[in-house]
PDB file of C-alpha atoms in Angstrom:
ATOM      1  CA  MET U   1       0.000   0.000   0.000  1.00 53.00           C
ATOM      2  CA  PHE U   2       2.837   2.351   0.817  1.00 49.00           C
ATOM      3  CA  ARG U   3       4.603   1.432  -2.399  1.00 51.00           C
ATOM      4  CA  ALA U   4       1.496   2.418  -4.372  1.00 50.00           C
ATOM      5  CA  VAL U   5       1.443   5.786  -2.620  1.00 47.00           C
ATOM      6  CA  VAL U   6       5.133   6.313  -3.442  1.00 48.00           C
ATOM      7  CA  ARG U   7       4.565   5.360  -7.068  1.00 49.00           C
ATOM      8  CA  LEU U   8       1.606   7.741  -7.261  1.00 48.00           C
ATOM      9  CA  SER U   9       3.671  10.557  -5.764  1.00 47.00           C
ATOM     10  CA  THR U  10       6.493   9.946  -8.253  1.00 47.00           C
ATOM     11  CA  SER U  11       4.202  10.203 -11.256  1.00 47.00           C
ATOM     12  CA  GLY U  12       2.513  13.197  -9.659  1.00 45.00           C
ATOM     13  CA  VAL U  13       5.916  14.824  -9.306  1.00 46.00           C
ATOM     14  CA  ARG U  14       6.681  14.108 -12.938  1.00 47.00           C
ATOM     15  CA  SER U  15       3.542  15.911 -14.061  1.00 44.00           C
ATOM     16  CA  LEU U  16       4.542  18.804 -11.758  1.00 45.00           C
ATOM     17  CA  ALA U  17       7.889  19.097 -13.487  1.00 43.00           C
ATOM     18  CA  ARG U  18       6.056  19.268 -16.803  1.00 45.00           C
ATOM     19  CA  THR U  19       4.489  22.673 -16.170  1.00 45.00           C
ATOM     20  CA  ARG U  20       6.423  23.779 -19.234  1.00 48.00           C
ATOM     21  CA  PRO U  21       6.133  22.058 -22.639  1.00 47.00           C
ATOM     22  CA  CYS U  22       7.685  18.563 -22.475  1.00 46.00           C
ATOM     23  CA  ASN U  23      11.327  18.740 -23.540  1.00 48.00           C
ATOM     24  CA  SER U  24      13.052  16.063 -25.548  1.00 46.00           C
ATOM     25  CA  VAL U  25      14.350  14.148 -22.493  1.00 49.00           C
ATOM     26  CA  PRO U  26      13.796  10.456 -23.222  1.00 49.00           C
ATOM     27  CA  LEU U  27      12.007   9.433 -20.008  1.00 51.00           C
ATOM     28  CA  ALA U  28       9.541   6.621 -19.555  1.00 56.00           C
ATOM     29  CA  SER U  29       7.016   9.242 -18.431  1.00 64.00           C
ATOM     30  CA  ARG U  30       3.396   9.473 -19.387  1.00 72.00           C
ATOM     31  CA  CYS U  31       2.334  12.886 -20.736  1.00 65.00           C
ATOM     32  CA  TYR U  32      -1.346  12.276 -21.287  1.00 79.00           C
ATOM     33  CA  SER U  33      -1.793  15.578 -23.113  1.00 85.00           C
ATOM     34  CA  HIS U  34      -2.283  15.281 -26.858  1.00 89.00           C
ATOM     35  CA  ALA U  35      -0.313  18.474 -27.472  1.00 89.00           C
ATOM     36  CA  LYS U  36       2.754  18.155 -29.673  1.00 90.00           C
ATOM     37  CA  VAL U  37       5.966  17.988 -27.642  1.00 92.00           C
ATOM     38  CA  GLU U  38       8.203  20.999 -28.333  1.00 93.00           C
ATOM     39  CA  THR U  39      11.920  20.270 -28.689  1.00 95.00           C
ATOM     40  CA  ASP U  40      14.568  22.239 -26.814  1.00 95.00           C
ATOM     41  CA  GLU U  41      15.666  23.914 -30.029  1.00 96.00           C
ATOM     42  CA  GLU U  42      12.124  25.004 -30.885  1.00 97.00           C
ATOM     43  CA  PHE U  43      11.699  26.333 -27.357  1.00 97.00           C
ATOM     44  CA  ASP U  44      14.952  28.324 -27.573  1.00 97.00           C
ATOM     45  CA  ALA U  45      14.129  29.637 -31.052  1.00 98.00           C
ATOM     46  CA  ARG U  46      10.706  30.773 -29.886  1.00 97.00           C
ATOM     47  CA  TRP U  47      12.193  32.782 -27.036  1.00 98.00           C
ATOM     48  CA  VAL U  48      14.989  34.265 -29.156  1.00 98.00           C
ATOM     49  CA  THR U  49      12.305  35.436 -31.578  1.00 98.00           C
ATOM     50  CA  TYR U  50      10.230  36.863 -28.730  1.00 98.00           C
ATOM     51  CA  PHE U  51      13.037  39.095 -27.495  1.00 98.00           C
ATOM     52  CA  SER U  52      14.191  39.957 -31.023  1.00 98.00           C
ATOM     53  CA  LYS U  53      11.039  41.935 -31.770  1.00 97.00           C
ATOM     54  CA  PRO U  54      12.402  45.305 -32.927  1.00 97.00           C
ATOM     55  CA  ASP U  55       9.678  47.351 -31.229  1.00 96.00           C
ATOM     56  CA  ILE U  56       9.397  45.262 -28.062  1.00 97.00           C
ATOM     57  CA  ASP U  57       8.073  47.329 -25.181  1.00 96.00           C
ATOM     58  CA  ALA U  58       9.071  47.394 -21.550  1.00 97.00           C
ATOM     59  CA  TRP U  59       6.066  45.366 -20.431  1.00 98.00           C
ATOM     60  CA  GLU U  60       6.746  42.602 -22.932  1.00 97.00           C
ATOM     61  CA  LEU U  61      10.380  42.453 -21.846  1.00 98.00           C
ATOM     62  CA  LYS U  62       9.426  42.166 -18.196  1.00 98.00           C
ATOM     63  CA  LYS U  63       6.647  39.661 -18.912  1.00 98.00           C
ATOM     64  CA  GLY U  64       8.943  37.584 -21.082  1.00 98.00           C
ATOM     65  CA  MET U  65      11.690  37.495 -18.481  1.00 98.00           C
ATOM     66  CA  ASN U  66       9.310  36.629 -15.651  1.00 98.00           C
ATOM     67  CA  THR U  67       7.742  33.828 -17.680  1.00 98.00           C
ATOM     68  CA  LEU U  68      11.157  32.533 -18.725  1.00 98.00           C
ATOM     69  CA  ILE U  69      12.433  32.530 -15.153  1.00 97.00           C
ATOM     70  CA  GLY U  70       9.376  30.522 -14.108  1.00 97.00           C
ATOM     71  CA  TYR U  71      10.475  27.516 -16.174  1.00 97.00           C
ATOM     72  CA  ASP U  72      12.520  24.626 -14.826  1.00 97.00           C
ATOM     73  CA  LEU U  73      15.625  25.580 -16.814  1.00 97.00           C
ATOM     74  CA  VAL U  74      18.388  28.160 -16.997  1.00 97.00           C
ATOM     75  CA  PRO U  75      17.942  30.102 -20.267  1.00 97.00           C
ATOM     76  CA  GLU U  76      20.410  29.396 -23.034  1.00 97.00           C
ATOM     77  CA  PRO U  77      23.041  32.052 -23.805  1.00 97.00           C
ATOM     78  CA  LYS U  78      21.343  32.851 -27.101  1.00 97.00           C
ATOM     79  CA  ILE U  79      18.052  33.634 -25.371  1.00 98.00           C
ATOM     80  CA  LEU U  80      19.841  35.845 -22.851  1.00 98.00           C
ATOM     81  CA  ASP U  81      21.736  37.566 -25.668  1.00 98.00           C
ATOM     82  CA  SER U  82      18.440  38.367 -27.351  1.00 98.00           C
ATOM     83  CA  ALA U  83      16.991  39.647 -24.061  1.00 98.00           C
ATOM     84  CA  LEU U  84      20.042  41.831 -23.364  1.00 98.00           C
ATOM     85  CA  ARG U  85      19.777  43.365 -26.819  1.00 98.00           C
ATOM     86  CA  ALA U  86      16.109  44.068 -26.135  1.00 98.00           C
ATOM     87  CA  CYS U  87      17.200  45.873 -22.946  1.00 98.00           C
ATOM     88  CA  ARG U  88      19.624  47.887 -25.094  1.00 98.00           C
ATOM     89  CA  ARG U  89      16.804  48.896 -27.458  1.00 98.00           C
ATOM     90  CA  LEU U  90      14.748  49.973 -24.463  1.00 98.00           C
ATOM     91  CA  ASN U  91      17.699  51.831 -22.861  1.00 97.00           C
ATOM     92  CA  ASP U  92      17.207  49.663 -19.771  1.00 96.00           C
ATOM     93  CA  LEU U  93      20.602  48.915 -18.231  1.00 97.00           C
ATOM     94  CA  ALA U  94      19.014  48.057 -14.886  1.00 97.00           C
ATOM     95  CA  SER U  95      17.015  45.211 -16.398  1.00 97.00           C
ATOM     96  CA  ALA U  96      20.080  43.967 -18.252  1.00 98.00           C
ATOM     97  CA  ILE U  97      22.060  43.613 -15.025  1.00 97.00           C
ATOM     98  CA  ARG U  98      18.980  42.188 -13.292  1.00 97.00           C
ATOM     99  CA  ILE U  99      18.781  39.475 -15.951  1.00 98.00           C
ATOM    100  CA  LEU U 100      22.324  38.429 -15.054  1.00 98.00           C
ATOM    101  CA  GLU U 101      21.434  38.335 -11.358  1.00 97.00           C
ATOM    102  CA  ALA U 102      18.329  36.314 -12.147  1.00 97.00           C
ATOM    103  CA  VAL U 103      20.122  33.605 -14.091  1.00 97.00           C
ATOM    104  CA  LYS U 104      22.730  33.336 -11.367  1.00 97.00           C
ATOM    105  CA  ASP U 105      19.932  32.791  -8.874  1.00 96.00           C
ATOM    106  CA  LYS U 106      18.203  30.350 -11.227  1.00 96.00           C
ATOM    107  CA  SER U 107      21.324  28.200 -11.275  1.00 96.00           C
ATOM    108  CA  GLY U 108      20.759  27.456  -7.603  1.00 94.00           C
ATOM    109  CA  PRO U 109      23.384  25.127  -6.164  1.00 95.00           C
ATOM    110  CA  TYR U 110      24.933  24.437  -9.598  1.00 96.00           C
ATOM    111  CA  LYS U 111      27.831  26.854  -9.417  1.00 95.00           C
ATOM    112  CA  ASP U 112      29.249  26.018 -12.851  1.00 96.00           C
ATOM    113  CA  ILE U 113      26.304  27.386 -14.848  1.00 97.00           C
ATOM    114  CA  TYR U 114      26.766  31.127 -14.200  1.00 97.00           C
ATOM    115  CA  PRO U 115      30.496  31.305 -15.093  1.00 97.00           C
ATOM    116  CA  TYR U 116      29.687  29.415 -18.292  1.00 97.00           C
ATOM    117  CA  LEU U 117      26.916  31.893 -19.167  1.00 97.00           C
ATOM    118  CA  ILE U 118      29.160  34.887 -18.490  1.00 97.00           C
ATOM    119  CA  GLN U 119      31.835  33.298 -20.670  1.00 97.00           C
ATOM    120  CA  GLU U 120      29.365  32.819 -23.533  1.00 97.00           C
ATOM    121  CA  LEU U 121      27.836  36.282 -23.111  1.00 97.00           C
ATOM    122  CA  GLN U 122      31.157  38.138 -22.723  1.00 97.00           C
ATOM    123  CA  PRO U 123      31.213  39.417 -26.328  1.00 97.00           C
ATOM    124  CA  THR U 124      27.662  40.728 -25.968  1.00 97.00           C
ATOM    125  CA  LEU U 125      28.375  42.290 -22.575  1.00 97.00           C
ATOM    126  CA  SER U 126      31.426  44.075 -23.962  1.00 97.00           C
ATOM    127  CA  GLU U 127      29.598  45.208 -27.095  1.00 97.00           C
ATOM    128  CA  LEU U 128      26.620  46.605 -25.213  1.00 97.00           C
ATOM    129  CA  GLY U 129      28.691  47.931 -22.307  1.00 97.00           C
ATOM    130  CA  ILE U 130      26.859  45.900 -19.644  1.00 97.00           C
ATOM    131  CA  SER U 131      28.714  45.361 -16.363  1.00 96.00           C
ATOM    132  CA  THR U 132      28.186  42.154 -14.450  1.00 97.00           C
ATOM    133  CA  PRO U 133      26.931  42.334 -10.854  1.00 97.00           C
ATOM    134  CA  GLU U 134      30.358  41.078  -9.745  1.00 96.00           C
ATOM    135  CA  GLU U 135      32.114  43.982 -11.480  1.00 96.00           C
ATOM    136  CA  LEU U 136      29.787  46.407  -9.722  1.00 96.00           C
ATOM    137  CA  GLY U 137      30.269  44.729  -6.337  1.00 96.00           C
ATOM    138  CA  MET U 138      26.536  43.969  -6.258  1.00 94.00           C
ATOM    139  CA  ASP U 139      26.978  40.262  -5.687  1.00 91.00           C
ATOM    140  CA  LYS U 140      28.039  40.714  -2.065  1.00 91.00           C
ATOM    141  CA  LEU U 141      25.515  41.502   0.637  1.00 82.00           C
TER     142      LEU U 141
ATOM    143  CA  MET D   1      43.620  33.269 -30.187  1.00 46.00           C
ATOM    144  CA  ILE D   2      44.047  32.973 -26.412  1.00 46.00           C
ATOM    145  CA  SER D   3      47.829  33.304 -26.578  1.00 44.00           C
ATOM    146  CA  SER D   4      47.495  36.540 -28.551  1.00 46.00           C
ATOM    147  CA  LEU D   5      45.867  38.175 -25.520  1.00 45.00           C
ATOM    148  CA  TRP D   6      49.192  38.074 -23.657  1.00 46.00           C
ATOM    149  CA  SER D   7      50.823  40.375 -26.164  1.00 47.00           C
ATOM    150  CA  VAL D   8      48.115  43.042 -25.761  1.00 48.00           C
ATOM    151  CA  PRO D   9      48.955  46.114 -23.609  1.00 47.00           C
ATOM    152  CA  ILE D  10      48.139  45.640 -19.929  1.00 48.00           C
ATOM    153  CA  ASP D  11      45.398  48.302 -19.767  1.00 47.00           C
ATOM    154  CA  HIS D  12      43.317  46.186 -22.170  1.00 48.00           C
ATOM    155  CA  PHE D  13      42.580  43.840 -19.311  1.00 47.00           C
ATOM    156  CA  LEU D  14      41.123  46.537 -17.075  1.00 48.00           C
ATOM    157  CA  GLY D  15      37.684  45.846 -18.511  1.00 50.00           C
ATOM    158  CA  LEU D  16      37.768  42.297 -17.201  1.00 51.00           C
ATOM    159  CA  ALA D  17      37.005  41.437 -13.592  1.00 53.00           C
ATOM    160  CA  GLY D  18      39.038  38.868 -11.702  1.00 51.00           C
ATOM    161  CA  ARG D  19      37.022  35.800 -12.574  1.00 54.00           C
ATOM    162  CA  GLU D  20      36.714  36.661 -16.286  1.00 54.00           C
ATOM    163  CA  PHE D  21      40.470  37.290 -16.557  1.00 53.00           C
ATOM    164  CA  TYR D  22      41.082  33.847 -15.056  1.00 53.00           C
ATOM    165  CA  LEU D  23      38.751  32.259 -17.602  1.00 51.00           C
ATOM    166  CA  TYR D  24      40.617  33.722 -20.560  1.00 53.00           C
ATOM    167  CA  SER D  25      43.914  32.400 -19.303  1.00 55.00           C
ATOM    168  CA  THR D  26      42.585  28.776 -19.095  1.00 68.00           C
ATOM    169  CA  MET D  27      40.523  26.532 -21.351  1.00 82.00           C
ATOM    170  CA  SER D  28      36.961  27.732 -21.976  1.00 90.00           C
ATOM    171  CA  LEU D  29      34.305  26.138 -19.773  1.00 93.00           C
ATOM    172  CA  ALA D  30      32.254  23.235 -21.007  1.00 93.00           C
ATOM    173  CA  LYS D  31      28.502  23.628 -21.243  1.00 94.00           C
ATOM    174  CA  PRO D  32      26.873  22.326 -18.062  1.00 95.00           C
ATOM    175  CA  ALA D  33      23.404  20.800 -17.807  1.00 95.00           C
ATOM    176  CA  MET D  34      20.909  23.651 -17.690  1.00 95.00           C
ATOM    177  CA  ARG D  35      17.460  22.062 -18.121  1.00 96.00           C
ATOM    178  CA  GLY D  36      15.218  20.094 -15.849  1.00 95.00           C
ATOM    179  CA  LEU D  37      17.411  20.539 -12.776  1.00 96.00           C
ATOM    180  CA  LEU D  38      14.501  21.009 -10.376  1.00 96.00           C
ATOM    181  CA  GLY D  39      12.611  18.087 -11.884  1.00 96.00           C
ATOM    182  CA  LYS D  40      15.625  15.862 -11.412  1.00 96.00           C
ATOM    183  CA  ARG D  41      15.962  16.976  -7.808  1.00 96.00           C
ATOM    184  CA  LEU D  42      12.271  16.410  -7.080  1.00 97.00           C
ATOM    185  CA  ARG D  43      12.240  12.975  -8.733  1.00 97.00           C
ATOM    186  CA  PHE D  44      15.024  12.023  -6.365  1.00 97.00           C
ATOM    187  CA  HIS D  45      13.983  13.719  -3.132  1.00 97.00           C
ATOM    188  CA  LEU D  46      10.180  13.613  -3.111  1.00 98.00           C
ATOM    189  CA  PRO D  47       9.791   9.817  -2.945  1.00 98.00           C
ATOM    190  CA  ILE D  48      12.362   9.822  -0.140  1.00 98.00           C
ATOM    191  CA  ALA D  49      10.486  12.623   1.637  1.00 98.00           C
ATOM    192  CA  PHE D  50       7.142  10.842   1.329  1.00 98.00           C
ATOM    193  CA  GLY D  51       8.743   7.582   2.415  1.00 98.00           C
ATOM    194  CA  LEU D  52      10.355   9.127   5.460  1.00 98.00           C
ATOM    195  CA  ALA D  53       7.122  10.897   6.404  1.00 98.00           C
ATOM    196  CA  LEU D  54       5.161   7.647   6.187  1.00 98.00           C
ATOM    197  CA  LEU D  55       7.895   5.891   8.132  1.00 98.00           C
ATOM    198  CA  ALA D  56       7.709   8.540  10.856  1.00 98.00           C
ATOM    199  CA  ALA D  57       3.915   8.219  11.015  1.00 98.00           C
ATOM    200  CA  GLY D  58       4.140   4.430  11.134  1.00 98.00           C
ATOM    201  CA  THR D  59       6.816   4.476  13.808  1.00 98.00           C
ATOM    202  CA  PHE D  60       4.751   6.820  15.981  1.00 98.00           C
ATOM    203  CA  LYS D  61       1.612   4.751  15.487  1.00 98.00           C
ATOM    204  CA  PHE D  62       3.226   1.444  16.397  1.00 97.00           C
ATOM    205  CA  GLY D  63       5.704   2.856  18.913  1.00 98.00           C
ATOM    206  CA  VAL D  64       3.441   5.189  20.858  1.00 98.00           C
ATOM    207  CA  THR D  65      -0.294   5.089  20.122  1.00 98.00           C
ATOM    208  CA  GLU D  66      -0.740   1.312  19.897  1.00 98.00           C
ATOM    209  CA  PRO D  67       1.188   0.587  23.151  1.00 98.00           C
ATOM    210  CA  ARG D  68      -0.810   3.345  24.830  1.00 98.00           C
ATOM    211  CA  LYS D  69      -4.107   1.884  23.644  1.00 98.00           C
ATOM    212  CA  GLN D  70      -2.954  -1.566  24.731  1.00 98.00           C
ATOM    213  CA  ALA D  71      -1.988  -0.255  28.182  1.00 98.00           C
ATOM    214  CA  TYR D  72      -5.465   1.192  28.661  1.00 98.00           C
ATOM    215  CA  ALA D  73      -7.091  -2.022  27.440  1.00 98.00           C
ATOM    216  CA  ASP D  74      -4.941  -4.111  29.793  1.00 97.00           C
ATOM    217  CA  PHE D  75      -5.746  -1.834  32.728  1.00 97.00           C
ATOM    218  CA  TYR D  76      -9.482  -2.054  32.217  1.00 97.00           C
ATOM    219  CA  LYS D  77      -9.661  -5.731  31.181  1.00 97.00           C
ATOM    220  CA  ASN D  78     -10.019  -7.030  34.761  1.00 95.00           C
ATOM    221  CA  TYR D  79     -11.075  -3.771  36.402  1.00 96.00           C
ATOM    222  CA  ASP D  80     -13.522  -4.352  39.261  1.00 96.00           C
ATOM    223  CA  THR D  81     -15.570  -1.145  39.406  1.00 96.00           C
ATOM    224  CA  THR D  82     -17.417  -2.034  42.618  1.00 96.00           C
ATOM    225  CA  LYS D  83     -14.229  -2.886  44.517  1.00 97.00           C
ATOM    226  CA  GLU D  84     -12.545   0.334  43.372  1.00 97.00           C
ATOM    227  CA  PHE D  85     -15.660   2.361  44.282  1.00 96.00           C
ATOM    228  CA  ASN D  86     -15.729   0.915  47.795  1.00 96.00           C
ATOM    229  CA  SER D  87     -12.046   1.573  48.436  1.00 96.00           C
ATOM    230  CA  MET D  88     -12.556   5.176  47.246  1.00 96.00           C
ATOM    231  CA  ARG D  89     -15.617   5.443  49.513  1.00 96.00           C
ATOM    232  CA  GLU D  90     -13.608   4.256  52.508  1.00 95.00           C
ATOM    233  CA  ALA D  91     -10.918   6.807  51.675  1.00 95.00           C
ATOM    234  CA  GLY D  92     -13.627   9.449  52.182  1.00 95.00           C
ATOM    235  CA  ILE D  93     -13.288  11.333  48.909  1.00 95.00           C
ATOM    236  CA  PHE D  94     -17.004  11.299  48.072  1.00 95.00           C
ATOM    237  CA  GLU D  95     -19.606  13.739  49.357  1.00 94.00           C
ATOM    238  CA  SER D  96     -22.651  11.802  48.172  1.00 94.00           C
ATOM    239  CA  VAL D  97     -21.810   8.645  50.138  1.00 94.00           C
ATOM    240  CA  ARG D  98     -20.075   8.584  53.497  1.00 93.00           C
ATOM    241  CA  PRO D  99     -17.622   5.802  54.469  1.00 93.00           C
ATOM    242  CA  THR D 100     -19.336   2.719  56.006  1.00 91.00           C
ATOM    243  CA  GLY D 101     -19.248   2.465  59.785  1.00 80.00           C
ATOM    244  CA  LYS D 102     -19.186   5.295  62.215  1.00 60.00           C
TER     245      LYS D 102
END
């Protein structure tokens, strides 16, 4: 009886982790939805396109970032690059630095993700003149 | 490309903070896993959490509540109410009935 409860909780957890479109991870999970599963590449491309809108407004930027941060993933460098360029178009340096803080927080206990992202984004950061929170001393309390 | 950075004048590096400077002087970092990290953690920890919670409940039930219920049952199995009443009466704790005798 307890094993059934544990099994139920595991599958319940799996459906919890699927609050975003199912990625291409080959699990023996059961997504009962008939919706087409979106691949990681399609997901990334969709978000790059979202932030690439030339006349994106401040609300859409904020909404996009908040939605993106809600997913169970750390955004790919190309999505962040697109978002930082959107900040540049909106003259919003504060949001650009906030995006960097957010992805560092999103990484949680996985300390190798943020240095990798900064490495990949370095050309963009230099081009757009965005300082990292570390450079500004904002990462310390 | 990395080795060419060493021949650049020193003030070129002023734009880089400590950690970024270190990165350029070593191999570039490999891409870590970035998706599904919370799901992975939950898949691992939630069954354990539920299991431990059920274990705690079971331990308390069979370690505390069942022995307690058994103790009460054992106490009252051969309980003679009349005998106990009379010994309480003789002890003089009642107001409705006085002890027998003077």
